[in-house]
Tab-separated table of C-alpha atoms in Angstrom:
chain	number	residue	atom	x	y	z
B	537	ILE	CA	16.357	13.587	-15.836
B	538	LEU	CA	14.921	12.039	-18.996
B	539	ASN	CA	11.550	13.107	-20.318
B	540	VAL	CA	9.124	10.264	-21.002
B	541	GLU	CA	5.679	11.459	-22.046
B	542	GLN	CA	2.508	9.428	-22.408
B	543	SER	CA	-0.664	10.503	-24.126
B	544	PRO	CA	-3.472	10.748	-23.552
B	545	GLN	CA	-3.439	10.925	-19.747
B	546	SER	CA	-6.813	9.189	-19.636
B	547	LEU	CA	-9.141	7.529	-22.063
B	548	HIS	CA	-12.734	6.305	-21.831
B	549	VAL	CA	-13.888	3.768	-24.423
B	550	GLN	CA	-16.828	1.427	-24.884
B	551	GLU	CA	-16.488	-2.323	-24.640
B	552	GLY	CA	-15.500	-3.647	-28.044
B	553	ASP	CA	-13.710	-0.485	-29.170
B	554	SER	CA	-10.095	-0.720	-30.237
B	555	THR	CA	-7.768	1.891	-28.853
B	556	ASN	CA	-4.184	2.984	-28.831
B	557	PHE	CA	-1.947	5.328	-26.897
B	558	THR	CA	1.524	6.754	-27.197
B	559	CYS	CA	4.781	6.819	-25.295
B	560	SER	CA	7.385	9.402	-26.371
B	561	PHE	CA	10.990	9.241	-25.229
B	562	PRO	CA	14.377	10.724	-26.176
B	563	SER	CA	15.527	9.149	-29.452
B	564	SER	CA	19.226	9.445	-28.632
B	565	ASN	CA	21.050	6.746	-26.653
B	566	PHE	CA	18.090	4.358	-26.753
B	567	TYR	CA	18.533	1.010	-25.000
B	568	ALA	CA	15.151	-0.459	-24.038
B	569	LEU	CA	11.490	0.446	-23.667
B	570	HIS	CA	9.212	-1.303	-21.152
B	571	TRP	CA	5.399	-1.380	-21.011
B	572	TYR	CA	3.583	-2.184	-17.757
B	573	ARG	CA	-0.077	-2.668	-16.929
B	574	TRP	CA	-1.213	-1.374	-13.530
B	575	GLU	CA	-4.649	-2.256	-12.225
B	576	THR	CA	-6.128	-0.267	-9.358
B	577	ALA	CA	-5.085	-1.609	-5.928
B	578	LYS	CA	-2.545	-3.945	-7.521
B	579	SER	CA	1.114	-3.728	-8.561
B	580	PRO	CA	2.440	-2.932	-12.030
B	581	GLU	CA	2.921	-6.012	-14.201
B	582	ALA	CA	5.195	-6.194	-17.220
B	583	LEU	CA	3.611	-6.445	-20.654
B	584	PHE	CA	6.552	-6.002	-23.022
B	585	VAL	CA	10.238	-5.173	-23.105
B	586	MET	CA	11.298	-3.839	-26.502
B	587	THR	CA	14.829	-3.191	-27.629
B	588	LEU	CA	15.030	-3.009	-31.436
B	589	ASN	CA	13.755	-0.355	-33.801
B	590	GLY	CA	10.720	-1.748	-35.598
B	591	ASP	CA	9.988	-4.290	-32.848
B	592	GLU	CA	6.389	-5.430	-32.664
B	593	LYS	CA	5.219	-7.484	-29.704
B	594	LYS	CA	1.835	-9.052	-29.015
B	595	LYS	CA	0.137	-10.600	-26.008
B	596	GLY	CA	-3.456	-11.611	-26.678
B	597	ARG	CA	-5.396	-8.519	-27.746
B	598	ILE	CA	-2.597	-6.153	-26.725
B	599	SER	CA	0.274	-5.269	-29.025
B	600	ALA	CA	3.030	-2.685	-29.123
B	601	THR	CA	5.309	-1.150	-31.727
B	602	LEU	CA	8.605	0.674	-31.320
B	603	ASN	CA	10.260	3.451	-33.330
B	604	THR	CA	13.586	4.300	-31.738
B	605	LYS	CA	14.663	6.737	-34.469
B	606	GLU	CA	11.767	9.094	-33.828
B	607	GLY	CA	11.376	8.203	-30.156
B	608	TYR	CA	7.911	6.718	-29.755
B	609	SER	CA	6.079	3.507	-28.987
B	610	TYR	CA	2.403	2.727	-29.502
B	611	LEU	CA	0.331	0.353	-27.411
B	612	TYR	CA	-2.781	-1.056	-29.116
B	613	ILE	CA	-5.715	-2.850	-27.531
B	614	LYS	CA	-8.070	-4.616	-29.921
B	615	GLY	CA	-11.696	-5.048	-28.849
B	616	SER	CA	-11.333	-3.508	-25.376
B	617	GLN	CA	-12.944	-5.346	-22.481
B	618	PRO	CA	-13.832	-3.979	-19.007
B	619	GLU	CA	-10.978	-6.052	-17.548
B	620	ASP	CA	-8.553	-4.019	-19.677
B	621	SER	CA	-9.308	-1.018	-17.477
B	622	ALA	CA	-5.977	-0.066	-15.914
B	623	THR	CA	-3.164	2.432	-16.102
B	624	TYR	CA	-0.609	1.610	-18.791
B	625	LEU	CA	2.924	2.749	-18.046
B	626	CYS	CA	5.885	2.952	-20.346
B	627	ALA	CA	9.454	3.221	-19.077
B	628	PHE	CA	12.696	4.042	-20.873
B	629	TYR	CA	16.294	2.953	-20.431
B	630	ASN	CA	19.033	4.835	-22.233
B	631	ASN	CA	22.644	3.870	-22.856
B	632	ALA	CA	24.034	6.200	-20.235
B	633	GLY	CA	21.610	5.465	-17.445
B	634	ASN	CA	21.214	2.510	-15.159
B	635	MET	CA	17.607	3.133	-14.290
B	636	LEU	CA	14.151	3.032	-15.784
B	637	THR	CA	12.439	6.390	-16.212
B	638	PHE	CA	8.668	6.021	-16.172
B	639	GLY	CA	6.104	8.079	-17.999
B	640	GLY	CA	3.052	9.365	-16.170
B	641	GLY	CA	0.828	6.633	-17.587
B	642	THR	CA	-2.381	6.452	-19.603
B	643	ARG	CA	-5.441	5.563	-17.554
B	644	LEU	CA	-7.845	3.465	-19.625
B	645	MET	CA	-11.462	2.956	-18.573
B	646	VAL	CA	-13.588	0.532	-20.593
B	647	LYS	CA	-17.351	0.845	-20.124
B	648	PRO	CA	-19.484	-2.286	-20.503
I	405	ASP	CA	6.042	-19.841	-5.653
I	406	ALA	CA	8.671	-17.141	-5.808
I	407	GLU	CA	7.439	-13.710	-4.852
I	408	ILE	CA	8.250	-10.217	-3.692
I	409	THR	CA	6.747	-8.922	-0.445
I	410	GLN	CA	6.710	-5.592	1.327
I	411	SER	CA	6.036	-4.783	4.955
I	412	PRO	CA	4.297	-3.074	6.494
I	413	ARG	CA	1.528	-2.506	3.938
I	414	HIS	CA	0.360	0.609	5.747
I	415	LYS	CA	2.275	2.850	8.131
I	416	ILE	CA	1.460	6.092	9.897
I	417	THR	CA	4.342	7.914	11.541
I	418	GLU	CA	5.243	11.342	12.837
I	419	THR	CA	7.561	13.933	11.409
I	420	GLY	CA	11.149	13.376	12.467
I	421	ARG	CA	10.876	9.664	13.213
I	422	GLN	CA	13.036	7.060	11.535
I	423	VAL	CA	11.075	4.575	9.455
I	424	THR	CA	12.219	1.427	7.685
I	425	LEU	CA	10.219	-0.261	4.962
I	426	ALA	CA	11.062	-3.873	4.209
I	427	CYS	CA	11.297	-5.550	0.813
I	428	HIS	CA	11.960	-9.267	0.398
I	429	GLN	CA	12.129	-11.302	-2.821
I	430	THR	CA	12.567	-15.018	-3.279
I	431	TRP	CA	13.457	-15.048	-6.985
I	432	ASN	CA	17.183	-14.690	-6.264
I	433	HIS	CA	17.212	-11.579	-8.471
I	434	ASN	CA	20.372	-9.490	-8.385
I	435	ASN	CA	18.579	-6.216	-9.084
I	436	MET	CA	16.265	-4.490	-6.629
I	437	PHE	CA	14.629	-1.075	-6.798
I	438	TRP	CA	12.585	1.302	-4.652
I	439	TYR	CA	10.063	3.676	-6.241
I	440	ARG	CA	7.573	6.155	-4.876
I	441	GLN	CA	4.264	6.889	-6.538
I	442	ASP	CA	2.671	10.310	-6.244
I	443	LEU	CA	-0.205	11.938	-8.101
I	444	GLY	CA	1.108	13.799	-11.102
I	445	HIS	CA	4.527	12.151	-10.972
I	446	GLY	CA	3.996	8.499	-11.788
I	447	LEU	CA	6.715	6.179	-10.471
I	448	ARG	CA	10.010	7.769	-9.482
I	449	LEU	CA	13.143	5.840	-8.587
I	450	ILE	CA	14.533	6.396	-5.096
I	451	HIS	CA	17.429	3.924	-4.821
I	452	TYR	CA	18.511	0.753	-6.549
I	453	SER	CA	20.946	-2.111	-6.134
I	454	TYR	CA	22.545	-4.427	-8.666
I	455	GLY	CA	23.883	-6.892	-6.125
I	456	VAL	CA	24.986	-7.463	-2.550
I	457	GLN	CA	26.837	-4.444	-1.126
I	458	ASP	CA	25.891	-2.376	-4.212
I	459	THR	CA	23.582	0.628	-3.774
I	460	ASN	CA	22.919	3.610	-6.037
I	461	LYS	CA	20.939	6.812	-5.851
I	462	GLY	CA	17.958	7.298	-8.081
I	463	GLU	CA	16.058	10.363	-9.160
I	464	VAL	CA	14.624	11.277	-5.717
I	465	SER	CA	17.076	9.859	-3.163
I	466	ASP	CA	17.330	12.774	-0.687
I	467	GLY	CA	16.138	11.746	2.770
I	468	TYR	CA	16.290	8.009	1.995
I	469	SER	CA	18.913	5.300	2.354
I	470	VAL	CA	19.165	1.606	1.510
I	471	SER	CA	21.507	-1.239	2.317
I	472	ARG	CA	21.984	-4.600	0.591
I	473	SER	CA	23.510	-7.196	2.888
I	474	ASN	CA	22.016	-10.201	1.089
I	475	THR	CA	20.350	-11.004	-2.228
I	476	GLU	CA	16.806	-11.251	-0.897
I	477	ASP	CA	16.351	-7.950	0.967
I	478	LEU	CA	16.573	-4.228	0.257
I	479	PRO	CA	15.218	-2.235	3.211
I	480	LEU	CA	14.433	1.443	2.636
I	481	THR	CA	15.072	3.815	5.553
I	482	LEU	CA	13.704	7.299	6.010
I	483	GLU	CA	16.199	8.812	8.444
I	484	SER	CA	13.913	11.613	9.633
I	485	ALA	CA	10.461	11.360	8.096
I	486	ALA	CA	8.982	14.473	6.527
I	487	SER	CA	5.415	15.169	5.395
I	488	SER	CA	6.704	15.371	1.816
I	489	GLN	CA	7.541	11.676	2.088
I	490	THR	CA	3.895	10.716	2.452
I	491	SER	CA	3.492	8.446	-0.560
I	492	VAL	CA	2.987	4.902	-1.764
I	493	TYR	CA	6.276	3.022	-1.999
I	494	PHE	CA	6.886	0.138	-4.375
I	495	CYS	CA	9.772	-2.267	-4.306
I	496	ALA	CA	10.723	-4.157	-7.461
I	497	SER	CA	13.245	-6.765	-8.488
I	498	GLY	CA	14.682	-7.994	-11.761
I	499	ARG	CA	17.309	-10.362	-13.077
I	500	GLY	CA	20.233	-9.808	-15.372
I	501	SER	CA	21.275	-6.421	-16.633
I	502	GLY	CA	17.937	-4.842	-15.808
I	503	ARG	CA	17.558	-2.983	-19.068
I	504	HIS	CA	16.358	-5.920	-21.126
I	505	ASN	CA	14.526	-7.600	-18.305
I	506	GLU	CA	11.153	-6.784	-16.845
I	507	GLN	CA	10.807	-5.706	-13.242
I	508	PHE	CA	8.528	-7.491	-10.784
I	509	PHE	CA	6.779	-5.211	-8.334
I	510	GLY	CA	5.747	-5.767	-4.738
I	511	PRO	CA	2.274	-4.890	-3.424
I	512	GLY	CA	3.285	-1.438	-2.158
I	513	THR	CA	3.472	0.268	1.229
I	514	ARG	CA	1.294	3.290	1.926
I	515	LEU	CA	3.191	5.643	4.250
I	516	THR	CA	1.605	8.650	5.923
I	517	VAL	CA	3.819	11.137	7.755
I	518	LEU	CA	1.858	13.412	10.088
């Protein structure tokens, strides 16, 4: 079983604040790293799939970076809005496995 | 529009009963997955399939089975439900190799085993 850690577990910010959180994964046998956004009472939705060391991806105010050599990815949200409140999940694929292993998620709450 | 659906959305059953949760997708994706979501554990993979007649065990497969007789459906069966299987179950699908491609999740089924 692969260990995928996310920190912090939860985060409260004010509207307009920028924030970031971390996903740590085994650096050996890296294949792909997924980020998902999961709103309460809904289903997870894909944000990014990242495969190359140094990858940077952006969707609106949300961006992500990937460091496969040291085994981490950062998710950044610029100018947080209340609608950004959700749990953000990362998930890791390695070379040997055929399945995504999810981290426990970071729960973001943005206060108006 | 293409979609992925799960049924039922809520189910209450008794210990020892057989339960089947349905998952249906209309994207014609080869890959389908079942996860369970529990507090403190995030999403954990139960079973997955990379095509018709292909099924594989995931991280927490004990007590569950799946079958893939067509592209669209991957039903999840609990042979003899246990209270430890009370959870929210999510089905997902994806195209291609799976590793480079995002997964699309269904709305979830909340199962309570009394």
